[in-house]
Coordinates of C-alpha atoms and ligand atoms in Angstrom, one line a residue:
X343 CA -14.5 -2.7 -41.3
X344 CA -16.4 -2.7 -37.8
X345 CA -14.4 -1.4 -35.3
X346 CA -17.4 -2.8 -32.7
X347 CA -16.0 -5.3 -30.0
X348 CA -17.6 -6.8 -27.5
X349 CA -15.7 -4.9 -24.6
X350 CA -17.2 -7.7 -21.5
X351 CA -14.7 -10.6 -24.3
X352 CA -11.4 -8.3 -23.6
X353 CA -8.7 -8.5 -20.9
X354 CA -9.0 -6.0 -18.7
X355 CA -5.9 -4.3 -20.1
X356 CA -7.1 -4.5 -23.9
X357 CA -10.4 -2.8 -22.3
X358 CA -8.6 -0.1 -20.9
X359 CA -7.5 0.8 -24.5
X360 CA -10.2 0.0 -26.0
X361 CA -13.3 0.8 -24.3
X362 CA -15.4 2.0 -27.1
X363 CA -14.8 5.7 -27.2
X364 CA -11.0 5.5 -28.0
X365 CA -11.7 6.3 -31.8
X366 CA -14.0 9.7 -32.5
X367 CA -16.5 8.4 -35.0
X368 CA -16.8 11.7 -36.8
X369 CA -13.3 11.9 -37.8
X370 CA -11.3 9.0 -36.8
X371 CA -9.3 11.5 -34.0
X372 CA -7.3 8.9 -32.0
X373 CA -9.0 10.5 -28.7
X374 CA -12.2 11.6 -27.3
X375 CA -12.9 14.9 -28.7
X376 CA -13.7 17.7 -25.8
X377 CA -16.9 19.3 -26.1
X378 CA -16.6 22.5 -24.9
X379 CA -20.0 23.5 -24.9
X380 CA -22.4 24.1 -22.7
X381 CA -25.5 23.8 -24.5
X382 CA -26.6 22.3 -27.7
X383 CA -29.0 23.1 -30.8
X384 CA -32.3 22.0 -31.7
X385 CA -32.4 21.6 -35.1
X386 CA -35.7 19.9 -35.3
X387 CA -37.5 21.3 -32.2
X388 CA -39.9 17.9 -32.3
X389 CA -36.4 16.1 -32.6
X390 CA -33.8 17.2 -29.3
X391 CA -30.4 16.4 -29.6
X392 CA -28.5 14.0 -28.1
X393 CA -27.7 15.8 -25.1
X394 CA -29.2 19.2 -24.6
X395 CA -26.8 21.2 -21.7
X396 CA -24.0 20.0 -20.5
X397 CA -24.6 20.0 -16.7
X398 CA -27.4 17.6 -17.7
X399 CA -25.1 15.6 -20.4
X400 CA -22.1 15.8 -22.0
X401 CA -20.1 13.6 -24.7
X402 CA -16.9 14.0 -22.8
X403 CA -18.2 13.3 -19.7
X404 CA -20.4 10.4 -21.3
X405 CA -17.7 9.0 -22.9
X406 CA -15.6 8.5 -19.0
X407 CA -18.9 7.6 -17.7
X408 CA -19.6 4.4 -19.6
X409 CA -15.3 3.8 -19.9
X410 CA -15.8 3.6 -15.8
X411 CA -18.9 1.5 -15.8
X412 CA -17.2 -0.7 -18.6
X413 CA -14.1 -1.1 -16.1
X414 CA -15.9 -1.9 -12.8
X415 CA -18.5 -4.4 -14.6
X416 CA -21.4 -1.7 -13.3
X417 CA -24.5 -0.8 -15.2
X418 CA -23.8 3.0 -15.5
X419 CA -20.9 5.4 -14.8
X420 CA -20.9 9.3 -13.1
X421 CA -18.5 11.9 -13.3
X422 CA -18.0 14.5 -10.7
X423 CA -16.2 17.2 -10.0
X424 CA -14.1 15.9 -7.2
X425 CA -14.2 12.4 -5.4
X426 CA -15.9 14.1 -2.6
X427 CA -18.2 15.2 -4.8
X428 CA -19.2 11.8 -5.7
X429 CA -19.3 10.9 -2.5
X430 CA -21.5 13.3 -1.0
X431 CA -23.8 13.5 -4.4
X432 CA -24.2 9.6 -3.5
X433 CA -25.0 9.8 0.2
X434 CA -28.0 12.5 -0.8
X435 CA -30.1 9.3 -1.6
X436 CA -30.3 8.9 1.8
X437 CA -33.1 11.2 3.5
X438 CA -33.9 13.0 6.9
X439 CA -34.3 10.5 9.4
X440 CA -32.2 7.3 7.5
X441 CA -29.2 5.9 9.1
X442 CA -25.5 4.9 7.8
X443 CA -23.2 2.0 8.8
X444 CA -19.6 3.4 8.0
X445 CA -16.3 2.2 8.4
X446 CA -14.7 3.6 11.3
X447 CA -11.5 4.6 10.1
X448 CA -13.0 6.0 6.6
X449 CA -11.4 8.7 4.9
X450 CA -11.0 11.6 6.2
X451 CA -13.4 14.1 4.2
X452 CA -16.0 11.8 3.9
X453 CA -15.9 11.6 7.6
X454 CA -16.4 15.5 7.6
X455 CA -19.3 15.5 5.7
X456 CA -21.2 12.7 7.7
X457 CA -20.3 14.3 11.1
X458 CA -20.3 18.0 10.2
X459 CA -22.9 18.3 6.9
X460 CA -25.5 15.6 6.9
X461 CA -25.7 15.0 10.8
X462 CA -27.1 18.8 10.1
X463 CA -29.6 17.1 7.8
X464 CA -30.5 14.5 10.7
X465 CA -29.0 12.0 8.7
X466 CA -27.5 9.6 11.1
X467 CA -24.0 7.8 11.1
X468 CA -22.5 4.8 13.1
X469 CA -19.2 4.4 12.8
X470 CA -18.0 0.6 13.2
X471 CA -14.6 -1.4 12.9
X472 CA -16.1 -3.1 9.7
X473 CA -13.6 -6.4 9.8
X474 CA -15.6 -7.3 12.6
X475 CA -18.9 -7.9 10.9
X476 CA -20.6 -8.5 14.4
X477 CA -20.2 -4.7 15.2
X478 CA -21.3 -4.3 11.5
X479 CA -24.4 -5.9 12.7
X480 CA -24.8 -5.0 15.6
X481 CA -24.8 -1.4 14.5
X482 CA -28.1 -2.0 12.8
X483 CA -31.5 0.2 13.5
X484 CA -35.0 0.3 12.6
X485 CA -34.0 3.3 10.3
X486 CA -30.7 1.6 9.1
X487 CA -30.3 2.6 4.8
X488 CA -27.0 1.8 3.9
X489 CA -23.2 0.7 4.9
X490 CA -20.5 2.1 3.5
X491 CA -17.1 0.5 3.6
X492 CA -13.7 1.3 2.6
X493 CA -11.3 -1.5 1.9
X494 CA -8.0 -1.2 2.4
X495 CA -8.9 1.6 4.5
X496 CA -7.2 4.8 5.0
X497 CA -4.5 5.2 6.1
X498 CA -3.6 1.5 8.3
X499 CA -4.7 -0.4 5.3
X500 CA -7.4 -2.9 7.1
X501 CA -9.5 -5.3 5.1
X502 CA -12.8 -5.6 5.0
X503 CA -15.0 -8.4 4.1
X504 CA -16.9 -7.4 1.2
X505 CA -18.7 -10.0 0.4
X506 CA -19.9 -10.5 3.9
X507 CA -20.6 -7.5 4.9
X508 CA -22.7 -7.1 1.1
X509 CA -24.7 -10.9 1.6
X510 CA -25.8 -9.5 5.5
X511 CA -26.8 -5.9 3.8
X512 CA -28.7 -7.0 1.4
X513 CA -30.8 -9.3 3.3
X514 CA -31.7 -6.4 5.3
X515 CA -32.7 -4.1 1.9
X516 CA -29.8 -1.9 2.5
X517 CA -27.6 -0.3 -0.1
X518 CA -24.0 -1.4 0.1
X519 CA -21.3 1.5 -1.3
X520 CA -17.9 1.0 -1.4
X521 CA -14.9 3.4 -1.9
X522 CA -12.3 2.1 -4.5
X523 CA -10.1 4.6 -4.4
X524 CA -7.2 2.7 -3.0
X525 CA -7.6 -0.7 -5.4
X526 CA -9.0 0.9 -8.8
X527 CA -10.9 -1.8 -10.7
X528 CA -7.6 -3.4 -11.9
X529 CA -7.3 -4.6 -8.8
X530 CA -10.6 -5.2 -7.3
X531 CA -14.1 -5.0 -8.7
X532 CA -16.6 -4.8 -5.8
X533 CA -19.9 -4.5 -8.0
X534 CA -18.7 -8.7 -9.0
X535 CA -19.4 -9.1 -4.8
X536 CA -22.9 -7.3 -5.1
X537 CA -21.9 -3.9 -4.1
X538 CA -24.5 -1.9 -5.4
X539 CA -22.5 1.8 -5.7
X540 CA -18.5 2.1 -6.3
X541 CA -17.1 5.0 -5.4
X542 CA -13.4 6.5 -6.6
X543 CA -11.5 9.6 -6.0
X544 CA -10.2 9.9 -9.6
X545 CA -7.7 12.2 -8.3
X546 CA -5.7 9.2 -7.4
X547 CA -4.3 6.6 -9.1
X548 CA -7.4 6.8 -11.8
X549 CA -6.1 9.9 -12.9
X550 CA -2.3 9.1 -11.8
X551 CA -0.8 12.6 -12.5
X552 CA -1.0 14.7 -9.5
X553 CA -3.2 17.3 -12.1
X554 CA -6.8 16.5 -11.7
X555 CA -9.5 16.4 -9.5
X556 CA -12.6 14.0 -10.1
X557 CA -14.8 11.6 -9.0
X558 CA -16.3 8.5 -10.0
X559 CA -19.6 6.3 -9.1
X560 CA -20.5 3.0 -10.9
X561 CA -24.3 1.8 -10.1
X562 CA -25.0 -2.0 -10.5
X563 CA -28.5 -1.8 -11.5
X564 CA -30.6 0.5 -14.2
X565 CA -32.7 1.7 -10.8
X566 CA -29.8 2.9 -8.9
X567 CA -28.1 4.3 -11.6
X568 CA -31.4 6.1 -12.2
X569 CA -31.3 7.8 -9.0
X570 CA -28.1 8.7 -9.2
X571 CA -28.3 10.4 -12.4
X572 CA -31.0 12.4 -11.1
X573 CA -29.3 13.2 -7.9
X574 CA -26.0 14.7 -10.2
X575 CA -28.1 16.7 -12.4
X576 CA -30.0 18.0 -9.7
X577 CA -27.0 19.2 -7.4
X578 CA -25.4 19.8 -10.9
X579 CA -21.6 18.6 -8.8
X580 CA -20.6 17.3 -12.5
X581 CA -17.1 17.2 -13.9
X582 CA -16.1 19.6 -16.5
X583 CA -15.3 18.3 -20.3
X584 CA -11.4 19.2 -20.0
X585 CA -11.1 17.3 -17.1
X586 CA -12.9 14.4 -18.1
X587 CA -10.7 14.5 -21.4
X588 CA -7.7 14.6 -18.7
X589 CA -8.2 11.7 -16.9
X590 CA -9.4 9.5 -19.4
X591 CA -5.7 9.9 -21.0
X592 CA -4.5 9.3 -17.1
X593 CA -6.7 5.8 -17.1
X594 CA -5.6 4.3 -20.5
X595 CA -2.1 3.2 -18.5
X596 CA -3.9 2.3 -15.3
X597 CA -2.9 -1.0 -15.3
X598 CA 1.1 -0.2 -16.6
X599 CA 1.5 2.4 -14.0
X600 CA -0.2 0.3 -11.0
X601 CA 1.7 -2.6 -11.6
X602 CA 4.7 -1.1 -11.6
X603 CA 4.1 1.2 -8.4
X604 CA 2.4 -2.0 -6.8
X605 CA 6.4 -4.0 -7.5
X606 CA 8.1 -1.0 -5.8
X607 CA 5.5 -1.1 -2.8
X608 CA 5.9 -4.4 -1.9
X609 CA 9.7 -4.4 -1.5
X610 CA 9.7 -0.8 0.2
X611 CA 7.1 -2.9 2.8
X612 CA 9.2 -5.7 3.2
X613 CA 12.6 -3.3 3.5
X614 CA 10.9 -1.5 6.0
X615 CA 9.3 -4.7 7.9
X616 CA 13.0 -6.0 8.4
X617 CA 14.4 -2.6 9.8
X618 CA 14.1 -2.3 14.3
X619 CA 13.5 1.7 14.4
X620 CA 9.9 1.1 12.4
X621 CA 7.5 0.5 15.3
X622 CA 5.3 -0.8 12.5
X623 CA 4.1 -1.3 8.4
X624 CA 1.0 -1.5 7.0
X625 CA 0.8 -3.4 3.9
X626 CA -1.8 -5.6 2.5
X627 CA 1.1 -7.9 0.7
X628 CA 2.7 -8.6 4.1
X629 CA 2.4 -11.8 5.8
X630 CA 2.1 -10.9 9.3
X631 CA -0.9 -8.2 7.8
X632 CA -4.1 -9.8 9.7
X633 CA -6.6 -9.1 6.8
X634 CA -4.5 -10.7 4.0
X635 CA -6.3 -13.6 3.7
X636 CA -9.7 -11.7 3.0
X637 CA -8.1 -9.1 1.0
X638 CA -7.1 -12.0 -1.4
X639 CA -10.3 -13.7 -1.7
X640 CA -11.5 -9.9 -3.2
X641 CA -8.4 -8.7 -5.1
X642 CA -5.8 -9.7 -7.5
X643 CA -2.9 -7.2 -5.8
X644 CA -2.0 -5.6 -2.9
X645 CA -1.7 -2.0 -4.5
X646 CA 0.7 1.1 -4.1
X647 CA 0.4 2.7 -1.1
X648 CA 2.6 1.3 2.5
X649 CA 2.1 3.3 5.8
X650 CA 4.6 2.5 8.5
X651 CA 5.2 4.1 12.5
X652 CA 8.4 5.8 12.4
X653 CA 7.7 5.6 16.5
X654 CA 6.8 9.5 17.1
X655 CA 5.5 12.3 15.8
X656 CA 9.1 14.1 16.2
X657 CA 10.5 12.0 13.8
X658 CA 7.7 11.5 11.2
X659 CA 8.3 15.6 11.2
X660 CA 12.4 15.2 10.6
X661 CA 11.8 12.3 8.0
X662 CA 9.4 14.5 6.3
X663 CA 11.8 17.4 6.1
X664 CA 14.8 15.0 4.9
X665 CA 13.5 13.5 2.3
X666 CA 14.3 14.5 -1.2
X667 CA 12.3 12.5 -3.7
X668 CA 8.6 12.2 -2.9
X669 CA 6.6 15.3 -2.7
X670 CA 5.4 16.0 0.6
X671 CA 2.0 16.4 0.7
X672 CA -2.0 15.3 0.9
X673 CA -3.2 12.8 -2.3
X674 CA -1.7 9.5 -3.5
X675 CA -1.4 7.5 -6.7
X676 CA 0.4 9.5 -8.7
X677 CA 2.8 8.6 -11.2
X678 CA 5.5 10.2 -8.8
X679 CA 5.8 9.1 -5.2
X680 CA 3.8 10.7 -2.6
X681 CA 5.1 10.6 1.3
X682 CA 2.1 12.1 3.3
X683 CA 1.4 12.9 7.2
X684 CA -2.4 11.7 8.0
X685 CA -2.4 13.1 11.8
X686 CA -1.4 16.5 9.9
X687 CA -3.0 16.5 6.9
X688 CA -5.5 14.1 5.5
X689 CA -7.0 13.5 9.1
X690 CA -6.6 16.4 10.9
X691 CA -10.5 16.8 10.9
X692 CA -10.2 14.1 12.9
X693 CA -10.2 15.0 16.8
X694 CA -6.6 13.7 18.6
X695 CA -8.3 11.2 20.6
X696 CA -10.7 9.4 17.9
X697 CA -7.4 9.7 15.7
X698 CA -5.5 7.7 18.5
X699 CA -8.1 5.3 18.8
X700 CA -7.9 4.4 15.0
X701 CA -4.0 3.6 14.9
X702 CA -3.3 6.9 13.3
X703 CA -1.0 7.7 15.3
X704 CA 2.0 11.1 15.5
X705 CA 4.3 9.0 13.7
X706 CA 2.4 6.8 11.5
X707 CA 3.3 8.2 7.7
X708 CA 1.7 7.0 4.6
X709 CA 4.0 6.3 1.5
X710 CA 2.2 6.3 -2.0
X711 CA 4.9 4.3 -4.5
X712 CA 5.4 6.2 -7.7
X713 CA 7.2 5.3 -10.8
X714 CA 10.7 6.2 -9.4
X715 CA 13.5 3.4 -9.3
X716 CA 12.5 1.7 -6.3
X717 CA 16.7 1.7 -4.8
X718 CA 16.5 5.6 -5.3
X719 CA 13.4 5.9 -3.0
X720 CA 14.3 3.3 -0.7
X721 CA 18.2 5.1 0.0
X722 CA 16.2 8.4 -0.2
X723 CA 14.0 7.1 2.7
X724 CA 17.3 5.4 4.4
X725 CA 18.9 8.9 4.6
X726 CA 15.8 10.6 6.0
X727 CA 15.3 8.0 8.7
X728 CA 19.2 8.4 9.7
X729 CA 19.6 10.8 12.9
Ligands
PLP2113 C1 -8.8 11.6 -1.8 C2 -9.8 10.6 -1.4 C3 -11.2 11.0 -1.4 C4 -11.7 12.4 -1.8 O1 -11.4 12.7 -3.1 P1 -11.2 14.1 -3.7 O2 -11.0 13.9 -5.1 O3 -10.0 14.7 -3.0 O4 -12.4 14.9 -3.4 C5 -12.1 10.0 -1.0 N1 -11.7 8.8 -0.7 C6 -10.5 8.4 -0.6 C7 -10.1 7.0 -0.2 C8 -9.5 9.3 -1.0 O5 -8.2 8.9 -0.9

C-alpha cells in the first residue's frame, strides 16, 4: 500500500509526524537514515547521482529541509550550521551599497553582524521601533532592499505587525525576512502573510533539547529559494548530517512540548503580574501587553518564554544565584526551563546606553518555560525572589 499523503490535507500535528521522510524507503527504518558521507559515486559518469558532495546536498539535510518548508507552508527549506548562520547566509543577498530596515531591538547576534560585519561590507542598516510602521516607513531610502523583523522580539516581547509591515514592503520591491525563532511555525506561519524568507534558530525550541545548534530558512517562491541555495553552497555554512538527524527527532514533538511549556508560561506571567516587587512582565498572553491584539491576528499562542523587571540589576544577580531549577544561562526553548540575563549575556554586544533605550534594562530577566511542573518552578522562583 502507498504510504503517499498529501502532507498540505494534514493537521499540523499529523504533519509533524508525518512529513514524508519519517519512513526510509530503502528499508522501512522508522527514521531518517544519516548519511555520513561526504561525497557520492558516479556509477554512470553520463548519469550523476542524486546528490554528488554533501556541502552541495545531502539526504539528511534534504530530508529537514523540505520537513521545514512542509511546516512553514514555504517553497523550499535550508539547513545551517547555526541560526546565525542562517541569518547571516540570508542577509549576503544583499550587496555593497543596499540598505536594511531592522527591528530595533532584534536579537542580539544578528545585531553584531549588521553593525560590526556587513557595515564593513557598506551594507547599510536602520534600526527602527517596527510596531510603529511610520518609522518603518519613514526609514526608507533610494537604496532600501529589505526589512527584517522580529516578532515577539527579544527579549521585551513586542509585536510587530506583519502583515503591514509585509503589504508596505512589497509595494516598494523589498524583501520582507522574518525571524521565527520565538513562535516556531506551530504557532505562527509568516510566509501565509507574504513574508518572503523565515528565519529560525533551531537551537531553540525547534530543536528543544539544549544539544544542538542549527538554523533554518524557508523561501516562499522557487526564485528566492534559488538564490538562497546558491548563497549556502557558496559560503558552504551548511549543517552537518548528525545534527540534522538530531533535530529532526527534537521537531517530531514540537507541538507536545510547546503546548505544554506555553500552559506553564502563561500562569508563571500572570503569577508574576499580580506580585508588587516585579517592576514589570512581558508576556504576549497578558492583557495589559500593548501588542496583543496584533499578535493575535498573526498567531494561534502566545508561546514559552516571559521576561519580567525584578527592579535592579542587584537583584536580577541574587535571583540568578538562588534559583535551583532552571539552568542559568544564554538559549531558550528547551525542554528544561531556561532563566537567562539579556544585559549580561545575550545582549551584552549591545552598548549600555542603546540597551537602556530598548527596555533591557539591569534587572529585566528572561524566563524560557520548560517541561517542569509549573508549582515547582513557580516556588523555585518564590524562594529566589525572597530577600
Ligand atoms: C539564538 C537566536 C539566534 C541565533 O541562533 P544560534 O543558533 O545561536 O546561532 C537568532 N535569533 C534568535 C531570536 C535567537 O533566539
Amino acid at each position: 500500500m502507498s504510504r503517499d499523503n498529501n502532507q498540505e490535507e494534514l493537521q499540523f500535528s499529523t504533519r509533524l509526524l508525518h512529513f514524508g521522510a519519517e519512513i526510509d524507503r530503502a528499508t522501512g527504518a522508522s527514521s531518517v537514515p544519516i548519511y555520513q558521507a561526504s561525497t557520492f559515486h558516479h556509477e554512470d559518469i553520463h548519469n550523476p547521482p542524486l546528490h554528488d558532495y554533501s556541502r552541495s546536498g545531502n539526504p539528511t539535510r534534504q530530508a529537514l529541509e523540505d520537513y521545514i518548508a512542509l511546516l512553514e507552508g514555504g517553497v523550499r527549506g535550508f539547513a545551517y550550521a547555526s541560526g546565525m548562520a542562517a541569518i547571516s547566509s540570508t542577509f549576503l543577498m544583499l550587496s555593497a551599497g543596499d540598505h536594511v530596515i531592522v527591528t530595533e531591538d532584534v536579537y542580539g547576534g544578528t545585531y553584531r553582524l549588521l553593525t560590526l560585519i556587513l557595515s564593513r561590507m557598506n551594507i547599510e542598516t536602520t534600526f527602527v521601533d517596527m510596531t510603529e510602521l511610520d518609522q518603518v516607513k519613514a526609514a526608507l531610502q533610494p537604496n532600501t532592499k529589505a526589512v527584517y523583523m522580529e516578532t515577539p522580539s527579544n527579549p521585551t516581547l513586542k509585536i510587530t505587525d506583519v502583515a503591514a509591515v509585509t503589504e508596505w514592503a512589497r509595494s516598494h520591491d523589498l524583501l520582507t525576512i522574518l525571524d521565527n525563532t520565538f513562535m516556531t511555525p506551530y504557532y505562527q506561519r509568516p510566509i501565509e502573510q507574504g513574508v518572503d524568507i523565515v528565519l529560525h534558530s533551531a537551537t531553540k525550541f525547534l530543536g528543544g533539547h539544549s544539544d544542538v545548534l542549527a538554523g533554518l530558512a524557508v523561501a516562499r517562491t522557487p526564485e528566492i529559494g534559488a538564490q538562497l541555495k546558491m548563497l549556502q553552497n557558496g559560503l558552504g555554512t551548511v549543517l552537518a548530517p548528525q545534527e540534522s538527524w538530531l533535530l529532526m527527532r527534537g521537531m517530531k514533538t514540537l507541538e507536545a512540548r510547546m503546548a505544554h511549556s506555553e500552559r506553564s508560561a502563561a500562569r508563571l506571567a500572570a503569577w508574576l503580574d499580580d506580585r508588587s516587587d516585579i517592576a514589570k512582565v512581558f508576556y504576549p498572553g497578558l492583557a495589559q501587553h500593548p501588542g496583543r491584539e496584533i499578535h493575535e491576528r498573526q498567531s494561534t499562542g502566545y508561546g514559552a518564554v516571559v521576561s519580567f523587571d525584578v527592579g535592579s540589576g542587584e537583584r536580577a544577580r541574587k535571583v540568578l544565584n538562588k534559583v535551583k531549577l532552571p539552568l542559568v544561562a544564554v538559549s531558550l526553548g528547551a525542554v528544561e526551563s531556561i532563566l537567562s540575563y539579556p544585559a549580561m549575556m545575550s545582549h551584552a554586544a549591545m552598548p549600555a546606553e542603546v540597551r537602556a533605550e530598548r527596555g533591557i534594562t539591569d534587572g529585566l530577566l528572561r524566563f524560557s518555560v520548560g517541561l517542569e511542573a509549573i508549582e515547582d518552578l513557580i516556588n523555585d522562583l518564590e524562594q529566589a525572589l525572597t530577600e
